[in-house]
Structures are given as C-alpha cells and as structure tokens.
Amino acid sequence: MKQWVIIVSFILFMPSLFAASQPQLKNSHPEIYVVKKGDTLWDISAVFLDNPWSWPQLWQKNSYIKNPHLIYPGDRLHLIWVNGKPQLSLKKYLKLSPQMRVVRQPITSLPGYLMLAYVAQDKLISAEALPTQPQIMGTSEERGYLSVGDVLWADQSLVPTSQWRVYRLEQDFDRDDSKDKVANSAIKATISTLKEIADVTVIASDGAMSQLKVDDFQQEIIPNDILLPLLPLLGIDGQADLSFSPTTPPASLSATVLGQISGYSYISNYDVIVLDRGHLDGMIAGQVFELFKPGAQVQGKKGQYHYQASTLLTDSTQLGTVAVAQAMVLRPYEYFSLAVVLNNQQPFKPGVVAQAPRL
C-alpha cells in the first residue's frame, strides 16, 4: 500500500518538475505601463520582470487583441492577478481622426537595427550550399575596380531584372559533435560567415551565364564572390518574421559560442554571435540563454591554494562558472544559430557556454 502511495505522490509531483518557471516580478514594477515609441518587448519585459525571458508566461490574451506580439505605442499594459498569478492585460489605444488614418507599427522583441539585418538576409552559409550558389566570374574588360553602373558576369543563368547581393566568405566555424561524449551524436558541419560587398541586378542571361549591373557597393567585387537573392527588409508585414518574443529554452538545450560574426577577438553588448546548435537541435528565435565562462583554476593542497601558475602541475581544481551575459537567438540555421548579446557584464572570448537561465 505504501508503495502505491509513493508512486501516486510521485506522479502528482511530476508536472511541477517540468512546469515552466513562474515570472519573477520586480519590486519596483508598475501597475500600469503605457507603451512608448521605441520600446521593445525586451525593454517592457525588464520593466516588470527580473527574468525578462519569462514574458510569455506573464502575457494574458484578451478580447482587445488576438496576437500578443501586436503591441503598439500608446497601448496600456495592466498588471492583474488571476488565480494568484501575475498576468498582463492589454487595453488598446485608439486615436480617431476624421482627417487622416495613422498607421502604427507594432513593437518588436529588440530594436529593428539589431534584427532586420540578420533575420531578413542570410549571414551564414553552409559548406553544402556553397557549390550551388552563383559566383562572380569577372568583367569582360578584366577590370579590377568596379563602380555603380558597371557590368560583370556570373556563372549561372539568372532571371532578368532580379536583384542579388554579392557576398564574400569571411570565416569558417566548425561543429564536431563526435568529440562531445554528452552530445551522443556524430554531426560534423561547417558554416561560413558572409560579408556584404555589393548589390547587383541581372540585365541579361544566355542560359549558361548572366550579365549583372552594379547598383551599389561597399567594397571591390572580385572573382569567386558569391550571390544570394536580395530580399526586401520589410519587417512586420514582409518576409522577415520579427514577431517572436523572449522565451526560455529547455533546460537540456545548451550550446557553445563559436565566435563573433564580424571576427573580433572579444565579444560585448549587442554583438551578434554564432552558436553551435540550430533548429534541428531545438533552437527557436527568441530563446534567451545565459552565457557562462569557466571559473579560475586553483592549484595546491589545503592551506597552500593559489591560482594556476603552471600547466605542468596536475593537482588543479576548476572553480565554478561565471555568468558574463545573456543572448537571444535571432535566427536558427540547420546546425548553427545567430544570437545577439544582451546585458553583457564584461567582454568575453569565444568558447563560453550558452545555457538555459538559472532561475
């Protein structure tokens, strides 16, 4: 009988083990917040919460709105309590005018300049995709420097009048799970960062090659630069989905920061980083991770402890990890993801670990 009681008690207790953590309200939280122009979901979350990634648990849909992402400047967010739990309720701000119709843009998770460039346009390309992309061959005049209006050739037949962006491969990042005993997989993949070079338009195609006209350029175009379709940065109503909100990733999901997309040695606030996990691993735009660097190494025996001075000695102890920042996933690729660094405490180097926030 006691065994059955224990089993039933464990079954009843199991949901609490896997339940999402409750949002932690700030002591100074307001009861009502009026959304201002320039606000983001992350900003507003931080007004109410000590753990902004718990924003979806605080949000309460109501009759004023069907999509919790569509919050506009002027809207009033009311903190209410439902069954003992804090929730936010939205009251829309409606401004009627007989003279004009004002079109308002809903706020996004982060400022547009941090999102559009990385969500709407490709910044990474896999080693498998590279051979399929059109590449620059050069100019008929063998010119080394091109300006706006000049013509050059690509090695594939492209649709006339279509617009393309010229990129140059910058740095490679590798993922090799066979070296990770915990991962229990054998995924080996390489991805390259892309540097924007120029924008071009297809003016003619002969079925095997295409002529391109330079529309704009940031740097000299050279043979073997690759081409990707130029997508409009339309934001909310376009092809770039900016409607994701800050969320907590599963506790089992972790990643390693491979580097900064611009190639800098040190990483700081609002830098965009590359993680070695992608959508096939469960990465979703909006997930917020905490970044931890390894703690110091201490050597010596009791009474003689000192920080590691030599790698030759074997009696060293690794101290606990140190939180250095948070990072929100902007765009997952197959095996890798782009994320933006937030709340950075100190500059750090690649190699830190991204884990679900410690609550």
JSON list of N, CA and C in Angstrom, two decimals, residues 122-130 169-176 188-194 258-259 261 273-279 331-338:
[
{"chain": "A", "resi": 122, "resn": "ASP", "atom": "N", "xyz": [20.52, 36.48, -45.31]},
{"chain": "A", "resi": 122, "resn": "ASP", "atom": "CA", "xyz": [21.44, 35.44, -44.87]},
{"chain": "A", "resi": 122, "resn": "ASP", "atom": "C", "xyz": [22.78, 36.05, -44.46]},
{"chain": "A", "resi": 123, "resn": "LYS", "atom": "N", "xyz": [23.29, 35.58, -43.33]},
{"chain": "A", "resi": 123, "resn": "LYS", "atom": "CA", "xyz": [24.62, 35.98, -42.86]},
{"chain": "A", "resi": 123, "resn": "LYS", "atom": "C", "xyz": [25.54, 34.78, -42.73]},
{"chain": "A", "resi": 124, "resn": "LEU", "atom": "N", "xyz": [24.97, 33.58, -42.84]},
{"chain": "A", "resi": 124, "resn": "LEU", "atom": "CA", "xyz": [25.73, 32.35, -42.76]},
{"chain": "A", "resi": 124, "resn": "LEU", "atom": "C", "xyz": [25.37, 31.47, -43.96]},
{"chain": "A", "resi": 125, "resn": "ILE", "atom": "N", "xyz": [26.32, 30.65, -44.38]},
{"chain": "A", "resi": 125, "resn": "ILE", "atom": "CA", "xyz": [26.05, 29.71, -45.46]},
{"chain": "A", "resi": 125, "resn": "ILE", "atom": "C", "xyz": [26.80, 28.41, -45.17]},
{"chain": "A", "resi": 126, "resn": "SER", "atom": "N", "xyz": [26.13, 27.30, -45.40]},
{"chain": "A", "resi": 126, "resn": "SER", "atom": "CA", "xyz": [26.73, 26.01, -45.09]},
{"chain": "A", "resi": 126, "resn": "SER", "atom": "C", "xyz": [27.68, 25.58, -46.20]},
{"chain": "A", "resi": 127, "resn": "ALA", "atom": "N", "xyz": [28.59, 24.69, -45.85]},
{"chain": "A", "resi": 127, "resn": "ALA", "atom": "CA", "xyz": [29.54, 24.18, -46.84]},
{"chain": "A", "resi": 127, "resn": "ALA", "atom": "C", "xyz": [28.82, 23.42, -47.94]},
{"chain": "A", "resi": 128, "resn": "GLU", "atom": "N", "xyz": [27.69, 22.78, -47.62]},
{"chain": "A", "resi": 128, "resn": "GLU", "atom": "CA", "xyz": [26.92, 22.03, -48.62]},
{"chain": "A", "resi": 128, "resn": "GLU", "atom": "C", "xyz": [26.23, 22.96, -49.60]},
{"chain": "A", "resi": 129, "resn": "ALA", "atom": "N", "xyz": [25.82, 24.15, -49.15]},
{"chain": "A", "resi": 129, "resn": "ALA", "atom": "CA", "xyz": [25.08, 25.07, -50.02]},
{"chain": "A", "resi": 129, "resn": "ALA", "atom": "C", "xyz": [26.00, 25.87, -50.95]},
{"chain": "A", "resi": 130, "resn": "LEU", "atom": "N", "xyz": [27.25, 26.00, -50.57]},
{"chain": "A", "resi": 130, "resn": "LEU", "atom": "CA", "xyz": [28.17, 26.83, -51.35]},
{"chain": "A", "resi": 130, "resn": "LEU", "atom": "C", "xyz": [28.26, 26.46, -52.83]},
{"chain": "A", "resi": 169, "resn": "LEU", "atom": "N", "xyz": [33.05, 35.26, -48.53]},
{"chain": "A", "resi": 169, "resn": "LEU", "atom": "CA", "xyz": [33.23, 34.38, -47.38]},
{"chain": "A", "resi": 169, "resn": "LEU", "atom": "C", "xyz": [34.30, 34.97, -46.46]},
{"chain": "A", "resi": 170, "resn": "GLU", "atom": "N", "xyz": [34.00, 35.02, -45.15]},
{"chain": "A", "resi": 170, "resn": "GLU", "atom": "CA", "xyz": [34.95, 35.61, -44.21]},
{"chain": "A", "resi": 170, "resn": "GLU", "atom": "C", "xyz": [35.64, 34.59, -43.33]},
{"chain": "A", "resi": 171, "resn": "GLN", "atom": "N", "xyz": [34.87, 33.93, -42.49]},
{"chain": "A", "resi": 171, "resn": "GLN", "atom": "CA", "xyz": [35.48, 32.97, -41.58]},
{"chain": "A", "resi": 171, "resn": "GLN", "atom": "C", "xyz": [34.60, 31.73, -41.46]},
{"chain": "A", "resi": 172, "resn": "ASP", "atom": "N", "xyz": [35.24, 30.62, -41.17]},
{"chain": "A", "resi": 172, "resn": "ASP", "atom": "CA", "xyz": [34.53, 29.34, -41.04]},
{"chain": "A", "resi": 172, "resn": "ASP", "atom": "C", "xyz": [34.39, 28.97, -39.57]},
{"chain": "A", "resi": 173, "resn": "PHE", "atom": "N", "xyz": [33.24, 28.36, -39.27]},
{"chain": "A", "resi": 173, "resn": "PHE", "atom": "CA", "xyz": [33.01, 27.81, -37.94]},
{"chain": "A", "resi": 173, "resn": "PHE", "atom": "C", "xyz": [32.66, 26.34, -38.10]},
{"chain": "A", "resi": 174, "resn": "ASP", "atom": "N", "xyz": [33.27, 25.52, -37.26]},
{"chain": "A", "resi": 174, "resn": "ASP", "atom": "CA", "xyz": [33.08, 24.06, -37.35]},
{"chain": "A", "resi": 174, "resn": "ASP", "atom": "C", "xyz": [32.32, 23.55, -36.14]},
{"chain": "A", "resi": 175, "resn": "ARG", "atom": "N", "xyz": [31.53, 22.52, -36.40]},
{"chain": "A", "resi": 175, "resn": "ARG", "atom": "CA", "xyz": [30.85, 21.79, -35.33]},
{"chain": "A", "resi": 175, "resn": "ARG", "atom": "C", "xyz": [31.18, 20.32, -35.49]},
{"chain": "A", "resi": 176, "resn": "ASP", "atom": "N", "xyz": [31.69, 19.73, -34.43]},
{"chain": "A", "resi": 176, "resn": "ASP", "atom": "CA", "xyz": [32.05, 18.31, -34.46]},
{"chain": "A", "resi": 176, "resn": "ASP", "atom": "C", "xyz": [31.57, 17.67, -33.17]},
{"chain": "A", "resi": 188, "resn": "LYS", "atom": "N", "xyz": [28.95, 16.48, -38.01]},
{"chain": "A", "resi": 188, "resn": "LYS", "atom": "CA", "xyz": [30.09, 17.30, -38.39]},
{"chain": "A", "resi": 188, "resn": "LYS", "atom": "C", "xyz": [29.61, 18.28, -39.45]},
{"chain": "A", "resi": 189, "resn": "ALA", "atom": "N", "xyz": [29.76, 19.56, -39.18]},
{"chain": "A", "resi": 189, "resn": "ALA", "atom": "CA", "xyz": [29.25, 20.57, -40.11]},
{"chain": "A", "resi": 189, "resn": "ALA", "atom": "C", "xyz": [30.15, 21.80, -40.06]},
{"chain": "A", "resi": 190, "resn": "THR", "atom": "N", "xyz": [30.18, 22.51, -41.18]},
{"chain": "A", "resi": 190, "resn": "THR", "atom": "CA", "xyz": [30.94, 23.76, -41.28]},
{"chain": "A", "resi": 190, "resn": "THR", "atom": "C", "xyz": [30.02, 24.83, -41.85]},
{"chain": "A", "resi": 191, "resn": "ILE", "atom": "N", "xyz": [30.12, 26.02, -41.28]},
{"chain": "A", "resi": 191, "resn": "ILE", "atom": "CA", "xyz": [29.34, 27.15, -41.78]},
{"chain": "A", "resi": 191, "resn": "ILE", "atom": "C", "xyz": [30.26, 28.36, -41.90]},
{"chain": "A", "resi": 192, "resn": "SER", "atom": "N", "xyz": [30.00, 29.21, -42.88]},
{"chain": "A", "resi": 192, "resn": "SER", "atom": "CA", "xyz": [30.85, 30.38, -43.14]},
{"chain": "A", "resi": 192, "resn": "SER", "atom": "C", "xyz": [30.05, 31.66, -42.98]},
{"chain": "A", "resi": 193, "resn": "THR", "atom": "N", "xyz": [30.68, 32.68, -42.43]},
{"chain": "A", "resi": 193, "resn": "THR", "atom": "CA", "xyz": [30.04, 33.98, -42.34]},
{"chain": "A", "resi": 193, "resn": "THR", "atom": "C", "xyz": [30.17, 34.70, -43.68]},
{"chain": "A", "resi": 194, "resn": "LEU", "atom": "N", "xyz": [29.20, 35.56, -43.95]},
{"chain": "A", "resi": 194, "resn": "LEU", "atom": "CA", "xyz": [29.13, 36.28, -45.23]},
{"chain": "A", "resi": 194, "resn": "LEU", "atom": "C", "xyz": [29.28, 37.78, -45.00]},
{"chain": "A", "resi": 258, "resn": "LEU", "atom": "N", "xyz": [30.80, 30.06, -30.73]},
{"chain": "A", "resi": 258, "resn": "LEU", "atom": "CA", "xyz": [31.94, 29.79, -31.61]},
{"chain": "A", "resi": 258, "resn": "LEU", "atom": "C", "xyz": [32.72, 31.06, -31.94]},
{"chain": "A", "resi": 259, "resn": "GLY", "atom": "N", "xyz": [32.02, 32.19, -31.96]},
{"chain": "A", "resi": 259, "resn": "GLY", "atom": "CA", "xyz": [32.71, 33.43, -32.28]},
{"chain": "A", "resi": 259, "resn": "GLY", "atom": "C", "xyz": [31.74, 34.53, -32.60]},
{"chain": "A", "resi": 261, "resn": "ILE", "atom": "N", "xyz": [30.32, 37.35, -35.32]},
{"chain": "A", "resi": 261, "resn": "ILE", "atom": "CA", "xyz": [30.13, 37.27, -36.77]},
{"chain": "A", "resi": 261, "resn": "ILE", "atom": "C", "xyz": [31.06, 38.21, -37.53]},
{"chain": "A", "resi": 273, "resn": "ILE", "atom": "N", "xyz": [26.58, 36.79, -32.37]},
{"chain": "A", "resi": 273, "resn": "ILE", "atom": "CA", "xyz": [27.47, 35.64, -32.20]},
{"chain": "A", "resi": 273, "resn": "ILE", "atom": "C", "xyz": [26.92, 34.41, -32.92]},
{"chain": "A", "resi": 274, "resn": "VAL", "atom": "N", "xyz": [27.80, 33.44, -33.12]},
{"chain": "A", "resi": 274, "resn": "VAL", "atom": "CA", "xyz": [27.42, 32.17, -33.76]},
{"chain": "A", "resi": 274, "resn": "VAL", "atom": "C", "xyz": [27.44, 31.08, -32.70]},
{"chain": "A", "resi": 275, "resn": "LEU", "atom": "N", "xyz": [26.32, 30.36, -32.59]},
{"chain": "A", "resi": 275, "resn": "LEU", "atom": "CA", "xyz": [26.19, 29.23, -31.66]},
{"chain": "A", "resi": 275, "resn": "LEU", "atom": "C", "xyz": [26.23, 27.93, -32.43]},
{"chain": "A", "resi": 276, "resn": "ASP", "atom": "N", "xyz": [26.75, 26.87, -31.80]},
{"chain": "A", "resi": 276, "resn": "ASP", "atom": "CA", "xyz": [26.90, 25.60, -32.50]},
{"chain": "A", "resi": 276, "resn": "ASP", "atom": "C", "xyz": [25.68, 24.67, -32.34]},
{"chain": "A", "resi": 277, "resn": "ARG", "atom": "N", "xyz": [24.50, 25.25, -32.24]},
{"chain": "A", "resi": 277, "resn": "ARG", "atom": "CA", "xyz": [23.25, 24.49, -32.25]},
{"chain": "A", "resi": 277, "resn": "ARG", "atom": "C", "xyz": [22.26, 25.23, -33.14]},
{"chain": "A", "resi": 278, "resn": "GLY", "atom": "N", "xyz": [21.41, 24.47, -33.86]},
{"chain": "A", "resi": 278, "resn": "GLY", "atom": "CA", "xyz": [20.47, 25.07, -34.79]},
{"chain": "A", "resi": 278, "resn": "GLY", "atom": "C", "xyz": [19.05, 24.56, -34.59]},
{"chain": "A", "resi": 279, "resn": "HIS", "atom": "N", "xyz": [18.20, 24.81, -35.58]},
{"chain": "A", "resi": 279, "resn": "HIS", "atom": "CA", "xyz": [16.79, 24.45, -35.41]},
{"chain": "A", "resi": 279, "resn": "HIS", "atom": "C", "xyz": [16.57, 22.94, -35.32]},
{"chain": "A", "resi": 331, "resn": "ARG", "atom": "N", "xyz": [18.22, 34.01, -35.33]},
{"chain": "A", "resi": 331, "resn": "ARG", "atom": "CA", "xyz": [17.89, 33.19, -36.48]},
{"chain": "A", "resi": 331, "resn": "ARG", "atom": "C", "xyz": [18.61, 31.84, -36.40]},
{"chain": "A", "resi": 332, "resn": "PRO", "atom": "N", "xyz": [17.83, 30.76, -36.28]},
{"chain": "A", "resi": 332, "resn": "PRO", "atom": "CA", "xyz": [18.45, 29.44, -36.31]},
{"chain": "A", "resi": 332, "resn": "PRO", "atom": "C", "xyz": [18.64, 28.96, -37.74]},
{"chain": "A", "resi": 333, "resn": "TYR", "atom": "N", "xyz": [19.79, 28.38, -38.03]},
{"chain": "A", "resi": 333, "resn": "TYR", "atom": "CA", "xyz": [20.02, 27.67, -39.27]},
{"chain": "A", "resi": 333, "resn": "TYR", "atom": "C", "xyz": [19.91, 26.17, -38.94]},
{"chain": "A", "resi": 334, "resn": "GLU", "atom": "N", "xyz": [20.35, 25.32, -39.82]},
{"chain": "A", "resi": 334, "resn": "GLU", "atom": "CA", "xyz": [20.17, 23.89, -39.60]},
{"chain": "A", "resi": 334, "resn": "GLU", "atom": "C", "xyz": [20.95, 23.40, -38.38]},
{"chain": "A", "resi": 335, "resn": "TYR", "atom": "N", "xyz": [22.25, 23.67, -38.37]},
{"chain": "A", "resi": 335, "resn": "TYR", "atom": "CA", "xyz": [23.11, 23.18, -37.29]},
{"chain": "A", "resi": 335, "resn": "TYR", "atom": "C", "xyz": [23.73, 24.31, -36.47]},
{"chain": "A", "resi": 336, "resn": "PHE", "atom": "N", "xyz": [23.47, 25.56, -36.84]},
{"chain": "A", "resi": 336, "resn": "PHE", "atom": "CA", "xyz": [24.04, 26.71, -36.15]},
{"chain": "A", "resi": 336, "resn": "PHE", "atom": "C", "xyz": [22.96, 27.76, -35.96]},
{"chain": "A", "resi": 337, "resn": "SER", "atom": "N", "xyz": [23.25, 28.77, -35.13]},
{"chain": "A", "resi": 337, "resn": "SER", "atom": "CA", "xyz": [22.30, 29.86, -34.92]},
{"chain": "A", "resi": 337, "resn": "SER", "atom": "C", "xyz": [23.05, 31.18, -34.74]},
{"chain": "A", "resi": 338, "resn": "LEU", "atom": "N", "xyz": [22.35, 32.26, -35.07]},
{"chain": "A", "resi": 338, "resn": "LEU", "atom": "CA", "xyz": [22.84, 33.60, -34.77]},
{"chain": "A", "resi": 338, "resn": "LEU", "atom": "C", "xyz": [22.08, 34.11, -33.55]}
]
